[in-house]
Short mmCIF file of C-alpha atoms and ligand atoms in Angstrom, two decimals:
data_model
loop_
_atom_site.label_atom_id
_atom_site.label_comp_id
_atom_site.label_asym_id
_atom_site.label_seq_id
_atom_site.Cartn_x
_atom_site.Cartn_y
_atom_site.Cartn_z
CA UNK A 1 89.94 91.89 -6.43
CA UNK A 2 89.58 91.21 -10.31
CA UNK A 3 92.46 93.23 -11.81
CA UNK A 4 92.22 94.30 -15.46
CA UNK A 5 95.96 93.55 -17.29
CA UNK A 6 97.77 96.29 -19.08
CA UNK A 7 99.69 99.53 -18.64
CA UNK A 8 99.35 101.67 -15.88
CA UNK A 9 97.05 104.89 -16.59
CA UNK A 10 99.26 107.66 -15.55
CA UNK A 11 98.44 109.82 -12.79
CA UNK A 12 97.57 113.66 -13.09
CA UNK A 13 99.57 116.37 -11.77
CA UNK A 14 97.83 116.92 -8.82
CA UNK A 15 97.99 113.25 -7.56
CA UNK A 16 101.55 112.56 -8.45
CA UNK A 17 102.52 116.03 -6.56
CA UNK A 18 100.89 114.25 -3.58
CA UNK A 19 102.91 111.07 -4.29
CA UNK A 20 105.95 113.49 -4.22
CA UNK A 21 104.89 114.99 -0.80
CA UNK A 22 104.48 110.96 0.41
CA UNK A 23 107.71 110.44 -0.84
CA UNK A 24 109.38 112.94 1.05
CA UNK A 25 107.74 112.49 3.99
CA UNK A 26 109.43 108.32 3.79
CA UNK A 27 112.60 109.95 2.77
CA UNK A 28 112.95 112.19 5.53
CA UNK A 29 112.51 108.61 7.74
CA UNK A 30 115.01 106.92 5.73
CA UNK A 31 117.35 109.63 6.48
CA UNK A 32 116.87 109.77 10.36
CA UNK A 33 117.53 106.16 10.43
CA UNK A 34 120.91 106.48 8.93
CA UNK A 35 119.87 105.22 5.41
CA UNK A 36 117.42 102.49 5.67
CA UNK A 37 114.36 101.17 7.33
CA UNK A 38 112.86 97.81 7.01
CA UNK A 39 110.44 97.49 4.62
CA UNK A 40 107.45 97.20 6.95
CA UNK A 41 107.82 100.99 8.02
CA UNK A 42 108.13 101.93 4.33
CA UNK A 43 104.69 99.95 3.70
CA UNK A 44 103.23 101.36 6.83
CA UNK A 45 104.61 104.84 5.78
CA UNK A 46 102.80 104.82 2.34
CA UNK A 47 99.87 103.67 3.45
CA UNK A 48 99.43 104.86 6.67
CA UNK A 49 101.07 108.24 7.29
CA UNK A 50 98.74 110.66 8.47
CA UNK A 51 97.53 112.77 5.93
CA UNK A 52 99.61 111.25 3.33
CA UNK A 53 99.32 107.61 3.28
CA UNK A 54 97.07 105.77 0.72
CA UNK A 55 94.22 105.11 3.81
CA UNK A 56 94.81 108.44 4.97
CA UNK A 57 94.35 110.81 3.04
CA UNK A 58 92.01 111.26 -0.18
CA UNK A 59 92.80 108.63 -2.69
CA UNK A 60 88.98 107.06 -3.93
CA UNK A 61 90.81 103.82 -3.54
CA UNK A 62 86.99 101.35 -3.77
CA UNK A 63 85.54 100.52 -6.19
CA UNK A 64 84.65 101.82 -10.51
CA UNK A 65 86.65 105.03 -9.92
CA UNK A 66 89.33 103.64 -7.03
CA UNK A 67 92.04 101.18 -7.36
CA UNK A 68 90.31 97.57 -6.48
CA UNK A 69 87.34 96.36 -5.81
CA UNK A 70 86.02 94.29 -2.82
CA UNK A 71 83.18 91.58 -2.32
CA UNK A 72 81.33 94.23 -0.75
CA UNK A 73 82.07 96.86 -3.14
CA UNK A 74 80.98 93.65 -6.02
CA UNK A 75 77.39 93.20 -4.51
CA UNK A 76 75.68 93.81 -1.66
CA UNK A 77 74.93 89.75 -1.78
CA UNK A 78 78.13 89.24 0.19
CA UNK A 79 77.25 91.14 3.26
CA UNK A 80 73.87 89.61 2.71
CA UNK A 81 75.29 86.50 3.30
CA UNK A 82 77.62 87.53 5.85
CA UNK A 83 75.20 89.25 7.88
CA UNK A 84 73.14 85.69 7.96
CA UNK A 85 75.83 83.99 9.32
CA UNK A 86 76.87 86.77 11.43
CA UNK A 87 72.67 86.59 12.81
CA UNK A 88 73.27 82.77 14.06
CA UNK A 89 76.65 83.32 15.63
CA UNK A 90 74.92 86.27 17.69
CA UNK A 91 71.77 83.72 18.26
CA UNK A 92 74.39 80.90 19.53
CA UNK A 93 76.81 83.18 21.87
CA UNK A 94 73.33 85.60 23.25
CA UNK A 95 75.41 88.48 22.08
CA UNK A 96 74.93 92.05 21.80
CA UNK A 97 77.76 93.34 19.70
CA UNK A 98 79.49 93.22 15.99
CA UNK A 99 82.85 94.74 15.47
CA UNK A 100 83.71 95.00 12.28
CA UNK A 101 87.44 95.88 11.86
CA UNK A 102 88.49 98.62 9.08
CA UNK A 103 85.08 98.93 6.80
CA UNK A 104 86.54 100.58 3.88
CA UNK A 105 84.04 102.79 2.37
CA UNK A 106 80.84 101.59 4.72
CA UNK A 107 79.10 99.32 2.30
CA UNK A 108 79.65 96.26 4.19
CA UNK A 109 78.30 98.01 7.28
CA UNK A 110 75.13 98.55 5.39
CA UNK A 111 74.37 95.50 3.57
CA UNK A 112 75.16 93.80 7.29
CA UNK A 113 72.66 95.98 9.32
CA UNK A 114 70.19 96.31 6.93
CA UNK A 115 70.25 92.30 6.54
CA UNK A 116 70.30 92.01 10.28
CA UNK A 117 67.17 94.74 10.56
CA UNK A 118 65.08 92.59 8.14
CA UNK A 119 65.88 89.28 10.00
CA UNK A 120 64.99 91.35 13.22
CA UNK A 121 68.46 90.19 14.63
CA UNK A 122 70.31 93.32 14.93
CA UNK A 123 72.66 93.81 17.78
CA UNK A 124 72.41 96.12 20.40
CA UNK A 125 75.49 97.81 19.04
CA UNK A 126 77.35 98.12 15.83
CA UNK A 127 81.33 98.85 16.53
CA UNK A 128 83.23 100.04 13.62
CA UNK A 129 87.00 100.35 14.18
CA UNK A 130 88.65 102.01 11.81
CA UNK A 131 91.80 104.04 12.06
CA UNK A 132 91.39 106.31 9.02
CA UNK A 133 89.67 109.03 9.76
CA UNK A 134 89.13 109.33 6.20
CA UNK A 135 87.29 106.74 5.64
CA UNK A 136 85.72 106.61 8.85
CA UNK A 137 83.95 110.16 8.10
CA UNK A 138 82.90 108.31 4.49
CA UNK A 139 81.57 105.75 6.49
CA UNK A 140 79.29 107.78 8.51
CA UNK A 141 77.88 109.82 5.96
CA UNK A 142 76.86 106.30 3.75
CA UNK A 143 75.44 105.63 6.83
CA UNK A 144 73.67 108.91 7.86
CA UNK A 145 71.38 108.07 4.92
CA UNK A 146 69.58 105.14 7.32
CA UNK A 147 69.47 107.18 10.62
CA UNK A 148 67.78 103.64 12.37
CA UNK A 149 70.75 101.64 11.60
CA UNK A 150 73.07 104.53 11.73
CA UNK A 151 71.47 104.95 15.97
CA UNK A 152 73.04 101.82 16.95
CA UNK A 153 76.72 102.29 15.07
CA UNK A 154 79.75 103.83 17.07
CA UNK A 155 83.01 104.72 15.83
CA UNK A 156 86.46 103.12 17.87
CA UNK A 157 89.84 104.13 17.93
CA UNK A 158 90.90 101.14 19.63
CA UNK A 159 89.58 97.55 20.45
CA UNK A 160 86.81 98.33 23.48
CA UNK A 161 88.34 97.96 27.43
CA UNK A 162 85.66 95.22 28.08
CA UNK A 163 85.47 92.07 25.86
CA UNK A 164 82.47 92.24 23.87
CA UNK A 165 80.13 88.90 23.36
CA UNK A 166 79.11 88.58 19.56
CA UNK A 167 80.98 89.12 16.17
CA UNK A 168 84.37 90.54 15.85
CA UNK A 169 85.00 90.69 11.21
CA UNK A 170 86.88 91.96 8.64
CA UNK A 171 86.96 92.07 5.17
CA UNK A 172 90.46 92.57 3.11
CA UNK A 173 92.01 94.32 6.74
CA UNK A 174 94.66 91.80 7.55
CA UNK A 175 96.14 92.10 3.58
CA UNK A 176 96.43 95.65 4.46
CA UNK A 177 98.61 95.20 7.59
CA UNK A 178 102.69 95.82 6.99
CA UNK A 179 105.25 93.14 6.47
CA UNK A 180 108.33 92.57 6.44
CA UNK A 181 110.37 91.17 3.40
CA UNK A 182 113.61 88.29 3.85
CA UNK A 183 115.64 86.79 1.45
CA UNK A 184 117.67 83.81 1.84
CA UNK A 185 120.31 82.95 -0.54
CA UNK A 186 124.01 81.63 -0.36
CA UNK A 187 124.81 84.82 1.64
CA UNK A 188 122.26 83.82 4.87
CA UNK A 189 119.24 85.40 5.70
CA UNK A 190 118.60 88.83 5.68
CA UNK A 191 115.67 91.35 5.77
CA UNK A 192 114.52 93.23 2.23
CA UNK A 193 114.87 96.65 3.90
CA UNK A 194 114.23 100.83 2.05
CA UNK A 195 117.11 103.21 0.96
CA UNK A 196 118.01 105.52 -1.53
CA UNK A 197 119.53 105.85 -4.73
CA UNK A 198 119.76 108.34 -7.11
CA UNK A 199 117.25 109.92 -5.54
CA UNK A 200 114.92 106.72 -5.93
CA UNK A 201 113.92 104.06 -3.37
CA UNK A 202 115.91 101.29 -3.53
CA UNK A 203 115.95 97.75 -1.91
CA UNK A 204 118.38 97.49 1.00
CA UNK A 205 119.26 94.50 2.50
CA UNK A 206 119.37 94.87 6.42
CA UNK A 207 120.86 92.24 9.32
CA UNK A 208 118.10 89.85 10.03
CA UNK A 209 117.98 90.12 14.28
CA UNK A 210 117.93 86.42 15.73
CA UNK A 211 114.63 85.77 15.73
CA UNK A 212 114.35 86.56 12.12
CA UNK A 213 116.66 84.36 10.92
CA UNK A 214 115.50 81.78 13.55
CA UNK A 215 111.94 81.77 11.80
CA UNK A 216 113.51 81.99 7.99
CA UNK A 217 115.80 78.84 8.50
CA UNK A 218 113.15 76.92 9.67
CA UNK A 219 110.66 77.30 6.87
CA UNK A 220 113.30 76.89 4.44
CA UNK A 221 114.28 73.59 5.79
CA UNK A 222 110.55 72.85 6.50
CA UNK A 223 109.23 73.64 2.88
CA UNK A 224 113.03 72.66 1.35
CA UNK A 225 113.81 76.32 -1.06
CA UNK A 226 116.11 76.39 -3.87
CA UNK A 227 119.30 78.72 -3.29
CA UNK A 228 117.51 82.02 -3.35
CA UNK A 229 114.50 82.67 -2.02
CA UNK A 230 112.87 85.73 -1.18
CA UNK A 231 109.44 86.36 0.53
CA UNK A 232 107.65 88.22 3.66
CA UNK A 233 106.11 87.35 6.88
CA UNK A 234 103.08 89.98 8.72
CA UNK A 235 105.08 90.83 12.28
CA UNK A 236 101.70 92.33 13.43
CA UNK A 237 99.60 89.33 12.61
CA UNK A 238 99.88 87.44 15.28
CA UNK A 239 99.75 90.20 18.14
CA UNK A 240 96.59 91.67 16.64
CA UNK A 241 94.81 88.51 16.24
CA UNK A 242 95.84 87.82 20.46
CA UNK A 243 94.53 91.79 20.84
CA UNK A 244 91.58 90.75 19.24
CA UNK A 245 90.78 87.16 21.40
CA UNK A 246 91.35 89.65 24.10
CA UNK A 247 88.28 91.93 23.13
CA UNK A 248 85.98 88.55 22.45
CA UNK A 249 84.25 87.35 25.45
CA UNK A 250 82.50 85.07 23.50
CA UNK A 251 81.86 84.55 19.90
CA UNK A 252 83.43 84.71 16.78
CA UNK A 253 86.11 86.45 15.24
CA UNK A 254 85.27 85.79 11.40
CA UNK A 255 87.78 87.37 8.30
CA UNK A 256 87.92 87.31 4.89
CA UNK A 257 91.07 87.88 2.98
CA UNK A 258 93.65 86.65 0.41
CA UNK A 259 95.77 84.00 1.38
CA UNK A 260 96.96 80.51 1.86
CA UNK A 261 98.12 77.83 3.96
CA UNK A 262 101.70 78.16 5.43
CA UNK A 263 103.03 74.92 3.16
CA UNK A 264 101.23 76.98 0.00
CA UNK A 265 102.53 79.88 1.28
CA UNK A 266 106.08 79.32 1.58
CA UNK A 267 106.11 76.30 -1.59
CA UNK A 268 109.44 76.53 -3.09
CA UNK A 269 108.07 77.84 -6.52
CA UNK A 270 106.42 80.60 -4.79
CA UNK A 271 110.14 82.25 -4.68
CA UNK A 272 109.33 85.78 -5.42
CA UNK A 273 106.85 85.94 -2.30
CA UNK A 274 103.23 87.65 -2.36
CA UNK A 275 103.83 91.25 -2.52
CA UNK A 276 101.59 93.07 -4.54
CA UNK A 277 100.02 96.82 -5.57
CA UNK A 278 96.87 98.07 -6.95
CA UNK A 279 96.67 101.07 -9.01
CA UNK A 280 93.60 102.02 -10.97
CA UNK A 281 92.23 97.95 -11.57
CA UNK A 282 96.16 96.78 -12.53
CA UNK A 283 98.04 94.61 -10.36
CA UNK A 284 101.84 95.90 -10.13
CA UNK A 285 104.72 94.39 -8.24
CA UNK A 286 106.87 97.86 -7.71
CA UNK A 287 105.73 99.16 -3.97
CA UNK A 288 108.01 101.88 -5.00
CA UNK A 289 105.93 103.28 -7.69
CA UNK A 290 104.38 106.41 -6.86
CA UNK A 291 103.56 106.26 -3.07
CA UNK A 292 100.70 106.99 -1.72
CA UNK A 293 98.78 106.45 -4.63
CA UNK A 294 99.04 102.61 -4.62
CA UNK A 295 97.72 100.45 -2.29
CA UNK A 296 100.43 97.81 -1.47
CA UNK A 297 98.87 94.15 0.39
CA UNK A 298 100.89 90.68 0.54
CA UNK A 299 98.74 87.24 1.14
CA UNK A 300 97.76 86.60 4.38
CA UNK A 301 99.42 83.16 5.99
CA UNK A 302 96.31 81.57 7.31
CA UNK A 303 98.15 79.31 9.31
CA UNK A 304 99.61 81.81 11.62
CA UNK A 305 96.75 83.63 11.93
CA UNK A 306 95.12 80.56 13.01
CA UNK A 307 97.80 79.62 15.38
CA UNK A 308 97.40 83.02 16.90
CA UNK A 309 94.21 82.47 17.11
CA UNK A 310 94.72 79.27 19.16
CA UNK A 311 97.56 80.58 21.14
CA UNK A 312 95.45 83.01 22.65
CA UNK A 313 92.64 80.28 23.58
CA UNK A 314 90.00 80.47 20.77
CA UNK A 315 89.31 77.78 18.44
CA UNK A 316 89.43 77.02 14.29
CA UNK A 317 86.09 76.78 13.57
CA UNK A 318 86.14 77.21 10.32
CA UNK A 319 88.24 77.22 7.35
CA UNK A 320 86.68 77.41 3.76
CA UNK A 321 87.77 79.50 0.32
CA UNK A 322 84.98 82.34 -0.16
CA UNK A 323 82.81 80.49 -2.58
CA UNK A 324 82.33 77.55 -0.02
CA UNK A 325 81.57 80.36 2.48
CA UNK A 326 79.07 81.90 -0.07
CA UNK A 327 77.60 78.77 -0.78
CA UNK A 328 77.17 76.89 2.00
CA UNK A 329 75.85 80.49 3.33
CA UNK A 330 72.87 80.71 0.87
CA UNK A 331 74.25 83.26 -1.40
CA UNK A 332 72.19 81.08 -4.50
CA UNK A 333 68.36 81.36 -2.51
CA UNK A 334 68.87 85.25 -3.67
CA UNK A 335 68.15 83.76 -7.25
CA UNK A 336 65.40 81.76 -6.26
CA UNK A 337 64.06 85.01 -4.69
CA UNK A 338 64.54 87.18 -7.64
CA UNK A 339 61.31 89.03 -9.09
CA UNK A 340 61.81 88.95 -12.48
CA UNK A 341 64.48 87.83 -15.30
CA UNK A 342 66.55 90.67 -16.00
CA UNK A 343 66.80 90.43 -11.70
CA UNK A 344 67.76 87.07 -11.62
CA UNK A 345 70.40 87.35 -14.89
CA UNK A 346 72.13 90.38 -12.86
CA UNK A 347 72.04 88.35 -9.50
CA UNK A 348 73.74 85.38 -11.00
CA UNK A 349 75.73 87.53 -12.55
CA UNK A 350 77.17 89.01 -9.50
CA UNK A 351 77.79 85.89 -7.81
CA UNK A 352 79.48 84.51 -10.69
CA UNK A 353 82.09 87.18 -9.83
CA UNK A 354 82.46 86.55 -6.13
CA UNK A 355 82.47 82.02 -6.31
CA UNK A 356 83.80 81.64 -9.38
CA UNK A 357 87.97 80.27 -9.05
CA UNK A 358 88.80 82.60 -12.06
CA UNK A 359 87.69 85.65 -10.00
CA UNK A 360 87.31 86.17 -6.33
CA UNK A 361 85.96 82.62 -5.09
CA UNK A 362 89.02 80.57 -4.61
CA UNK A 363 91.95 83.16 -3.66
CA UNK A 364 90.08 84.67 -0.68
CA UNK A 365 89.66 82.22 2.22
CA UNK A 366 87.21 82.70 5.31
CA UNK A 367 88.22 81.63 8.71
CA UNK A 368 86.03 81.40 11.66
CA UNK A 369 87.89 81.72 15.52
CA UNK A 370 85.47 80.68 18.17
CA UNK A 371 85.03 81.12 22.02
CA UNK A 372 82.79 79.25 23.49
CA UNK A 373 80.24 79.13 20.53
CA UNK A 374 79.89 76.95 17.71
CA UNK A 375 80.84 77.86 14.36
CA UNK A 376 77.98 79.13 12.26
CA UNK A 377 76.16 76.50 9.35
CA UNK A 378 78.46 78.02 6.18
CA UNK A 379 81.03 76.43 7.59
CA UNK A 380 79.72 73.01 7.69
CA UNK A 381 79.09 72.95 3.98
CA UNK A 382 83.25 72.60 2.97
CA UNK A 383 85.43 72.71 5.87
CA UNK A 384 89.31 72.20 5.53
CA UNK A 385 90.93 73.82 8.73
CA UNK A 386 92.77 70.28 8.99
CA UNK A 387 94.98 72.14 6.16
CA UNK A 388 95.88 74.71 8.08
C1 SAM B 1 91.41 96.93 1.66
S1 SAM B 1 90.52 97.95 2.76
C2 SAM B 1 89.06 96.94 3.03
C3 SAM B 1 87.85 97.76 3.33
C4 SAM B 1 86.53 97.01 3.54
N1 SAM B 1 86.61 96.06 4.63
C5 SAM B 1 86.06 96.33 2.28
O1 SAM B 1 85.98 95.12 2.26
O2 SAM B 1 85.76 97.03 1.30
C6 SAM B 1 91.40 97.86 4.28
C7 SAM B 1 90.75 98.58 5.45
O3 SAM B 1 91.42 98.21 6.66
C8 SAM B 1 91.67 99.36 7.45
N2 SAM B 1 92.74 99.00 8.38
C9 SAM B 1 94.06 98.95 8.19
N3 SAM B 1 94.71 98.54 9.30
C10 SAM B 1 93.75 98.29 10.22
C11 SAM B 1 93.77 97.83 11.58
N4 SAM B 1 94.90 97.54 12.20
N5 SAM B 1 92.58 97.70 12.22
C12 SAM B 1 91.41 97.96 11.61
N6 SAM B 1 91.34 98.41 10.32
C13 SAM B 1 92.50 98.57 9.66
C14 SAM B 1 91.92 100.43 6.40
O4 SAM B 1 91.84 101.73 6.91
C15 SAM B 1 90.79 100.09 5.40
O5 SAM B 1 89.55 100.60 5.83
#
């Protein structure tokens, strides 16, 4: 997600009247619970309210004319690449399914199946859960214009009864999935909750129940803070990643995101924590700025997804940063492949933006989870689950 440094373009009437309808809608919630509500159900609120929230409702959000930009949305030479490795892990498990977890605008989806059609490796079915039904009706119409891929592709509202045996991914879904916000300073722990002031959204700070402060205390003595130290944790990371072992039968469970190790993670220096909102290509750090039309994300802790993972019986079999994915994946034999110049200029040009460290290559991490099935060959190019 490149983000381009300056002010903040001002929204138009129409779109900050929407904001004001999303605000209302999280004040109203504020004021049933007697004030305050932990910052998770503010995040979840502004992004996630039906009809209002920044995936629910009509904010362009991908790409040029949205907010950010994904690999996907950068070339289709990601999902290329992807789709190769997705291709063996269906090969080594004899499976019949992909699942890919909240697919944005539908690009992904494409450049997979169409890779998979030309490899003549495409799954029986195509699973696409996604619970905007925004986006999901975007994603069928991109779709609609391949009615031979678009056949096998059906639409879930939740993970399906019986396990499936193939690919479970996502791209950029677990950054997108609420946290909640602690601080720890001479005072104790306590949690970074919502209220109001002047009529404005204001930081709260809430009890932190015993579990909370339990968890804080011992990754402040584990990664030794300095007398204040504020930061988040995902409390739906590590039951979605069990929900998700649950629907693999056998496979992989591969995802793509922004995030670190737990002892990067939670480093002492990193005091302020991960939090962070798009808005038109600018990275802000004010989730209260107009909601609804930001998209708000924090890192993802790879180690606790990973442990989740493991907890629920599935393997690591795979940790890399994007560009090792990429590269160990083939993403450069596109160049080789190219038909002329001004192709292969463009190509590199694209990849460039998704390897490089400056850009996307180094901050977004792949992980494979495995059951029963080896990990697929990207993974044996740079491998460094042991820092996990
Ligand atoms: C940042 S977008 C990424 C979209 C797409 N994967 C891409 O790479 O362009 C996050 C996506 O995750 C979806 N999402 C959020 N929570 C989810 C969940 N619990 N399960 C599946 N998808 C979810 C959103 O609706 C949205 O489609």
């Amino acid at each position: 997600m490149p983000i381009v440094p300056g002010e903040l373009p001002r929204p138009d009437a129409a779109a900050l009247e929407h904001s004001e309808h999303v605000a209302a809608h999280i004040r109203h919630a504020i004021g049933q619970a007697d004030g305050a509500i932990p910052f998770s159900e503010y995040m979840r609120l502004a992004l996630y309210a039906p009809g209002l929230g920044y995936y629910r409702a009509g904010a362009e959000k991908f790409g040029a004319a949205g907010d950010f930009v994904t690999a996907p949305e950068v070339s289709p030479l990601f999902g290329q690449t992807v789709a190769r490795q997705i291709g063996e892990t269906l090969a080594l498990c004899e499976g019949d399914t992909v699942l890919e977890l909240g697919a944005g605008s539908g690009r992904l989806a494409l450049d997979v199946l169409r890779t998979l059609a030309s490899e003549n490796r495409l799954p029986q079915r195509y699973l696409i859960l996604e619970p905007s039904a925004e986006l999901a009706a975007r994603q069928r119409d991109l779709l609609a214009g391949e009615p031979e891929l678009a056949a096998r592709v059906q639409w879930l509202n939740r993970l399906p009864e019986k396990p499936v045996r193939g690919v479970i991914f996502a791209n950029e879904v677990a950054d997108a999935l609420p946290v909640e916000r602690f601080r720890r300073d001479d005072d104790g722990v306590c949690r970074l909750g919502v209220g109001i002031e002047d009529d404005c959204f204001a930081v709260r700070k809430l009890d932190a129940d015993g579990a909370v402060e339990e968890r804080v205390r011992t990754l402040a003595e584990r990664y030794d803070w300095g007398a204040v130290y504020e930061s988040e944790f995902c409390p739906e990371l590590a039951p979605w990643i069990q929900a998700l072992a649950g629907a693999l039968d056998r496979g992989m469970i591969l995802m793509f995101d922004y995030g670190l190790p737990e002892r990067e993670y939670y480093h002492r220096q990193r005091d302020m924590g991960t939090l962070l909102c798009h808005y038109r290509h600018r990275a802000h750090e004010d989730p209260f700025l107009w909601p609804g039309l930001c998209d708000i994300t924090a890192w993802v802790n790879f180690s606790a997804l990973a442990r989740a993972g493991e907890e629920a019986g599935l393997e690591v079999g795979g940790y890399t940063s994007q560009a090792n994915f990429l590269v160990g994946g083939g993403i450069g034999e596109a160049i080789e492949q190219a038909r002329d110049e001004r192709e292969r200029l463009r190509l590199a040009g694209e990849i460039k933006r998704l390897v490089l460290p400056s850009e996307m290559g180094e901050v977004f991490k792949a992980i494979a989870l495995t059951r029963d099935c080896a990990p697929p060959s990207a993974f044996a190019f740079h491998n460094i689950a042991a820092r996990l």
